[in-house]
Short mmCIF file of C-alpha atoms in Angstrom, two decimals:
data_model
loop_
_atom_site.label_atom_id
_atom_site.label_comp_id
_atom_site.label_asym_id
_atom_site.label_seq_id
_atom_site.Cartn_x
_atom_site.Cartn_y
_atom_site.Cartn_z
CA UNK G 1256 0.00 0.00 0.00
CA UNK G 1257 1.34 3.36 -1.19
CA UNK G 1258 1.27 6.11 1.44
CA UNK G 1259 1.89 9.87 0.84
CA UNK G 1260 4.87 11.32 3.44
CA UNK G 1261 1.87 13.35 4.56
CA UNK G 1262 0.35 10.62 5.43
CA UNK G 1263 2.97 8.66 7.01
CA UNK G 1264 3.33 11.46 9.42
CA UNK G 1265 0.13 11.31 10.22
CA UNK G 1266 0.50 7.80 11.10
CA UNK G 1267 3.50 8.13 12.90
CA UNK G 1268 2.12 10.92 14.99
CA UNK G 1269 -0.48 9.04 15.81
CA UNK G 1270 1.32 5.71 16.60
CA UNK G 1271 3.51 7.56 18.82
CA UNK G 1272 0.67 8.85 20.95
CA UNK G 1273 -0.41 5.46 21.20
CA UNK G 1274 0.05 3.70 24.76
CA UNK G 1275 1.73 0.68 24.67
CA UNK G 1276 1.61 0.18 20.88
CA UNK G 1277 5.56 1.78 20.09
CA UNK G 1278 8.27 -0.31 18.85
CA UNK G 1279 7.35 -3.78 20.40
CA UNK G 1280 4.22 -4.23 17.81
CA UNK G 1281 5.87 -2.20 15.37
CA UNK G 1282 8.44 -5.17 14.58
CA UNK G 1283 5.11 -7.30 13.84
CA UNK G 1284 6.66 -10.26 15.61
CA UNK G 1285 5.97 -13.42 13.58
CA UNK G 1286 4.61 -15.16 16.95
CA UNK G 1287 2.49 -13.95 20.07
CA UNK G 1288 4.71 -13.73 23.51
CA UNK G 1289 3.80 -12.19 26.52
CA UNK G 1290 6.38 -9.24 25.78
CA UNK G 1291 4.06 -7.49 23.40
CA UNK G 1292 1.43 -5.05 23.68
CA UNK G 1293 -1.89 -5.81 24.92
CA UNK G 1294 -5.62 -5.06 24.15
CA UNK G 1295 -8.39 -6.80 26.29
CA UNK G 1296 -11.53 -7.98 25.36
CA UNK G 1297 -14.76 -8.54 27.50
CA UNK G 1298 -18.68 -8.23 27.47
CA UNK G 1299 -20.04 -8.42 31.26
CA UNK G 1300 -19.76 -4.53 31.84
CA UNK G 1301 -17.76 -1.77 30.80
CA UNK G 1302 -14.01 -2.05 33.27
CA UNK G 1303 -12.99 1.77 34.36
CA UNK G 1304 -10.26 2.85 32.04
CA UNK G 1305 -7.91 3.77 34.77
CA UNK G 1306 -8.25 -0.20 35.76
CA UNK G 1307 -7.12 -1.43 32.39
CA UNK G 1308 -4.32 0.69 32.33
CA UNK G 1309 -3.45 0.00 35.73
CA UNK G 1310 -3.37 -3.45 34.74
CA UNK G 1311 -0.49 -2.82 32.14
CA UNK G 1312 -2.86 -2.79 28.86
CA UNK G 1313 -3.28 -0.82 25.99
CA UNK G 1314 -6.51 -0.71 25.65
CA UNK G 1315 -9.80 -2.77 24.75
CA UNK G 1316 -11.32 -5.00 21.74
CA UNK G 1317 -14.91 -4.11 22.44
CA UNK G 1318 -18.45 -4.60 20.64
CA UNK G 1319 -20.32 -3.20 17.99
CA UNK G 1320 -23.02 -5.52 18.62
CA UNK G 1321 -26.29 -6.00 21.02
CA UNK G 1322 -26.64 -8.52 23.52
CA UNK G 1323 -28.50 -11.45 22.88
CA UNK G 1324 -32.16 -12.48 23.76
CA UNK G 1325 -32.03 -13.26 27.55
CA UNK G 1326 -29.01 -11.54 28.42
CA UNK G 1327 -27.84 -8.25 29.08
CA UNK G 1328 -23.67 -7.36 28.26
CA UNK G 1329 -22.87 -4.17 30.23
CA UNK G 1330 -20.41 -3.85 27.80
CA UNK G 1331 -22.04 -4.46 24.40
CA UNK G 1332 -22.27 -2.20 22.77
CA UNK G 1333 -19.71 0.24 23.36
CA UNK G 1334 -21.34 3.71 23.77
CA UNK G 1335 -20.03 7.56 22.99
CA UNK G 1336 -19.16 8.24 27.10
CA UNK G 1337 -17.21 4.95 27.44
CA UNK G 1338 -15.02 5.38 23.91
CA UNK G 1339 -14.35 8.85 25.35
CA UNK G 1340 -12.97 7.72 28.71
CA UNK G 1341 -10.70 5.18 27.04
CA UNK G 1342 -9.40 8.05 24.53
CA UNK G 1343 -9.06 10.01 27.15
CA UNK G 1344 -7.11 7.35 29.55
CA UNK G 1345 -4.46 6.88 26.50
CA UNK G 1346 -5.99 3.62 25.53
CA UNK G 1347 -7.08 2.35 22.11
CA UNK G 1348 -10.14 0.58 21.01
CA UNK G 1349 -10.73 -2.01 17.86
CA UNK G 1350 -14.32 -3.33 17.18
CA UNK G 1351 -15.60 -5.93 17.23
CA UNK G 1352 -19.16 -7.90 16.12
CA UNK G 1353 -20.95 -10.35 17.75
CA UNK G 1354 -24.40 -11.20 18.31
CA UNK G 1355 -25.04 -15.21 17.70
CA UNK G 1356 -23.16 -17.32 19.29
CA UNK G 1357 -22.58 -21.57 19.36
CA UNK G 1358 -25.46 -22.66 21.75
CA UNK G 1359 -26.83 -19.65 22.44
CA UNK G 1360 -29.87 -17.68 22.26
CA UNK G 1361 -29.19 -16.50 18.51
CA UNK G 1362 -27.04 -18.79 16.02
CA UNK G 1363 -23.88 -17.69 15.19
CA UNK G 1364 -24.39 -14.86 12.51
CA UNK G 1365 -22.38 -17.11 9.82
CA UNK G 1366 -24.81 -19.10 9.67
CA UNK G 1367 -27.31 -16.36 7.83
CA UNK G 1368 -24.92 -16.21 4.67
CA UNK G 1369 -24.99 -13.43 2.63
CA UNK G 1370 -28.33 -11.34 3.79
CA UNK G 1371 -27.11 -11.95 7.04
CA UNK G 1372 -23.74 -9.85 6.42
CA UNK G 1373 -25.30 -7.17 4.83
CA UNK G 1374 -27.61 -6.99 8.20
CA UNK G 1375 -24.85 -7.44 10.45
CA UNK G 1376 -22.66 -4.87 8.25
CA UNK G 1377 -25.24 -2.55 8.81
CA UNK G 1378 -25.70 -2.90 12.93
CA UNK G 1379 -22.16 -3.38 13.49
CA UNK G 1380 -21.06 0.00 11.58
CA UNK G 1381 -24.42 2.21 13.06
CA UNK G 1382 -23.13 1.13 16.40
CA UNK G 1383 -19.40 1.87 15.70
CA UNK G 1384 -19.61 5.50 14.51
CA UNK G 1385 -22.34 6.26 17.42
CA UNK G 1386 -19.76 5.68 19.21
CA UNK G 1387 -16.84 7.70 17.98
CA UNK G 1388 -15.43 5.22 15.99
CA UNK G 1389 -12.76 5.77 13.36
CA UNK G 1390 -14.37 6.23 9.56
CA UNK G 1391 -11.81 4.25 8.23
CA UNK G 1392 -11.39 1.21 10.82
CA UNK G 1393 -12.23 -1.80 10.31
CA UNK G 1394 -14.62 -3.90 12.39
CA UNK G 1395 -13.97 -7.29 13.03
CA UNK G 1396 -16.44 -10.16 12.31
CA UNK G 1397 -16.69 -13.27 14.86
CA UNK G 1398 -16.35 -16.97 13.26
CA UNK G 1399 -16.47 -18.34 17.03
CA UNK G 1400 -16.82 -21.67 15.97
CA UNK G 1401 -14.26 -24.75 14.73
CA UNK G 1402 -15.80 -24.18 10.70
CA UNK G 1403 -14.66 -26.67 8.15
CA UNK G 1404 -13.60 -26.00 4.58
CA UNK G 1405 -17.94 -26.94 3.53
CA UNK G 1406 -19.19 -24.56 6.31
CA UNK G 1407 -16.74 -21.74 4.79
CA UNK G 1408 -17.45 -21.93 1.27
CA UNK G 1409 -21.24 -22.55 1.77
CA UNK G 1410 -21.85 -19.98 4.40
CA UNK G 1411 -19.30 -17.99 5.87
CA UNK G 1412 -17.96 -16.89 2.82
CA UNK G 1413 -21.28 -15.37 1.58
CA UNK G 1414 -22.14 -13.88 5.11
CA UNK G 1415 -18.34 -11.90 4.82
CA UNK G 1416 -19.54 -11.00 0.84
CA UNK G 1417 -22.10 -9.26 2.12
CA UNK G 1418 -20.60 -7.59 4.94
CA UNK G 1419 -17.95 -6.66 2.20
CA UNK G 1420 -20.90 -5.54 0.24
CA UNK G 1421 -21.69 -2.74 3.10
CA UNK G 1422 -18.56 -1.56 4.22
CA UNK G 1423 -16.23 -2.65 1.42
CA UNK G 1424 -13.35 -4.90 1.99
CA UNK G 1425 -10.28 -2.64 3.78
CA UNK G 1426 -13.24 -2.10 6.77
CA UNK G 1427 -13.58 -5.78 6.98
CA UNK G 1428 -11.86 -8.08 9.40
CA UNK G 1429 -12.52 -11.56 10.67
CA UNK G 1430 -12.22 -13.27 14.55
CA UNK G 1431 -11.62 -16.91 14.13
CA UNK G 1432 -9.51 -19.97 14.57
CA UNK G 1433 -5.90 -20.12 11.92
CA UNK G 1434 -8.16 -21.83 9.44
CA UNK G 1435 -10.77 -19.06 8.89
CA UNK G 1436 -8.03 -16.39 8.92
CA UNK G 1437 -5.95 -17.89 6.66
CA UNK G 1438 -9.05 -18.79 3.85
CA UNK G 1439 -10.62 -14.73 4.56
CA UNK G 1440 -7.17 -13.66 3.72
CA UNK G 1441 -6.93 -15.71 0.42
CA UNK G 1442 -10.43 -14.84 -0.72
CA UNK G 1443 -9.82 -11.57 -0.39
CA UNK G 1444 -12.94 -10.47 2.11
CA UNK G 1445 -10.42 -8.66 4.87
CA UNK G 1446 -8.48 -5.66 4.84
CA UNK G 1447 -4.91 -4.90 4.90
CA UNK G 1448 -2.95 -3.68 7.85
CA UNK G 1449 -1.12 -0.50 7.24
CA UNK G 1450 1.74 -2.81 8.84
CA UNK G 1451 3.82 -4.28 6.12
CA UNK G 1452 2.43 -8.33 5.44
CA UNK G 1453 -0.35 -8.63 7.66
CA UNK G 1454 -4.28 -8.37 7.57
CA UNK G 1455 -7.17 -7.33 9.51
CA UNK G 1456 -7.13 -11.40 11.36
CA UNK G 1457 -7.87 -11.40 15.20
CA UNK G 1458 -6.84 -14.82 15.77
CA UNK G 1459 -7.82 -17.16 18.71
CA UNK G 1460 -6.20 -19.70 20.31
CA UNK G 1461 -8.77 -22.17 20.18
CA UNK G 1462 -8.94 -24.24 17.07
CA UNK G 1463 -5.69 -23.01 16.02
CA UNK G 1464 -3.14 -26.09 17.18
CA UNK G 1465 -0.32 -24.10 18.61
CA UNK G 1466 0.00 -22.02 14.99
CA UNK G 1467 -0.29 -18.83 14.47
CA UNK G 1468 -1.04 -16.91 11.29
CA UNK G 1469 1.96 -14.69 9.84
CA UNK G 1470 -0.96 -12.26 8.65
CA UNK G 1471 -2.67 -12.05 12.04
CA UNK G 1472 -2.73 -8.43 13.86
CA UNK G 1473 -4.16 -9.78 16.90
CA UNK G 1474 -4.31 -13.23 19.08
CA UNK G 1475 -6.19 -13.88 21.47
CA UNK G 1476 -3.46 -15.85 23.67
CA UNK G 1477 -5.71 -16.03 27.24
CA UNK G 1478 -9.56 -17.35 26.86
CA UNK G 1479 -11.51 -16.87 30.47
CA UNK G 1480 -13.78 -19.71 30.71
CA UNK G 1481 -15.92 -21.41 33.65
CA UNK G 1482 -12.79 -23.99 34.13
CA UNK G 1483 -9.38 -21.67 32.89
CA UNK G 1484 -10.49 -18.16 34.34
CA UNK G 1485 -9.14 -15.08 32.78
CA UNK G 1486 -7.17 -12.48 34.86
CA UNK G 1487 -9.40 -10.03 36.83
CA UNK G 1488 -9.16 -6.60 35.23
CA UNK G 1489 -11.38 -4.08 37.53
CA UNK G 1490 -13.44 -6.91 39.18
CA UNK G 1491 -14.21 -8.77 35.92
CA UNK G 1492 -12.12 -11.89 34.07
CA UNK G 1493 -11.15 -10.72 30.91
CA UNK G 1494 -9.50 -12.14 27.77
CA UNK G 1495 -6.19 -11.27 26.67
CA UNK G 1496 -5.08 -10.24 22.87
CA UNK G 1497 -1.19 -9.67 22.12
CA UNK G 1498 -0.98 -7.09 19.23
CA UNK G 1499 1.38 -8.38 16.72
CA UNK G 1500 1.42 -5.47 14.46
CA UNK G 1501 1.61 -1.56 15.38
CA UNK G 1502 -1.26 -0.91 13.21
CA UNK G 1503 -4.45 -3.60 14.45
CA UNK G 1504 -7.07 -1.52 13.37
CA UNK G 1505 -7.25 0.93 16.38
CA UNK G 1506 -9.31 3.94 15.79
CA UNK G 1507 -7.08 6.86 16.27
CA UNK G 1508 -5.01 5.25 13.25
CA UNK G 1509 -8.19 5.50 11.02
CA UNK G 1510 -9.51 8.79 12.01
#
């Protein structure tokens, strides 16, 4: 990607403003370690932004999306006041969507295929610039599920076609296991980091056998869960997200 020395400035000025996000995530480390850069993600309320930092982070993955029938996220979806308190604490925010879910309440959104992306596409970016966010960054899609090459081609693919339909391709990221990342990134449905050789791919750890993808931005290295709790961030477990790459999407780099 071709960037004017205008530009670049820009970039740099804002990268260097950027808490926790400097030369450690600038190297775009071909694996996750402990060492680099942080961002947290969580749903059961929204964690004070002077706890988060407190806690050595850089800031917070958060949602773009609703809660789903019978519950009730504190933190979904991020609102104006909240985004403003983070900005204000020095901390950067990515978005992400997720309404359905494995098991739950709603299916996974995949699973509505193309109409469903355009709907999704639709929520997800409403709720992201009500809330400050960036015009330019992207917003992360959740495959939360272990999807084979048939469930891809048959259904996730459309349902990211039509969220590319919405918000065109560079605003489009994906959450999933390698797998997923590593067939959105061939297709062509995510964006590119501004980070030399990587893509808008929040990785997990589940499903992804040890490996991570060289194009990832993000991975999610800890998973709370009922039996492998997550570290307590301002009263509430959290997941934790090494940033592989100085640009991940955050919004002050895509004003």
């Amino acid at each position: 990607m071709q960037v004017s020395r205008r530009d670049a400035l820009r970039y740099a000025a804002a990268a260097s403003a950027v808490v926790g996000l400097g030369a450690t995530a600038a190297t775009h480390a071909p694996t996750a370690n402990a060492a680099a850069p942080t961002l947290i993600d969580f749903a059961m309320r929204q964690i004070p932004a002077q706890d988060i930092r407190a806690a050595g982070h850089a800031g917070v993955i958060n949602y773009v999306s609703t809660s789903r029938p019978g519950s009730s996220f504190g933190a979904k979806p991020i609102t104006l006041p909240y985004a403003r308190s983070l900005t204000a604490a020095g901390l950067v925010i990515v978005s992400n969507y997720q309404y359905g879910k494995p098991g739950g309440t709603a299916p996974s959104d995949f699973t509505r295929g193309y109409p469903g992306g355009v709907a999704d596409a639709r929520t997800g970016w409403n709720l992201h610039t009500a809330a400050g966010g960036g015009r330019n960054a992207p917003i992360y899609f959740s495959v939360d599920d272990d999807v084979d090459r048939h469930t891809w081609d048959t259904l996730v693919l459309p349902w990211f076609r039509g969220i590319n339909s919405v918000l065109g391709v560079q605003r489009t990221g994906i959450y999933g296991g390698i797998k997923p990342c590593q067939w959105a990134a061939a297709e062509g449905v995510i964006g590119k980091s501004r980070t030399p050789g990587k893509v808008w791919a929040w990785q997990t750890r589940s499903w992804s056998q040890g490996q991570i993808f060289p194009g990832a931005v993000l991975y999610q290295r800890i998973i709370d869960t009922a039996s492998n709790p997550g570290p307590l961030v301002g009263g509430s477990r959290v997941d934790v997200n090494d940033v592989l790459a100085q640009d991940c999407g955050q919004w002050n780099f895509h004003p």
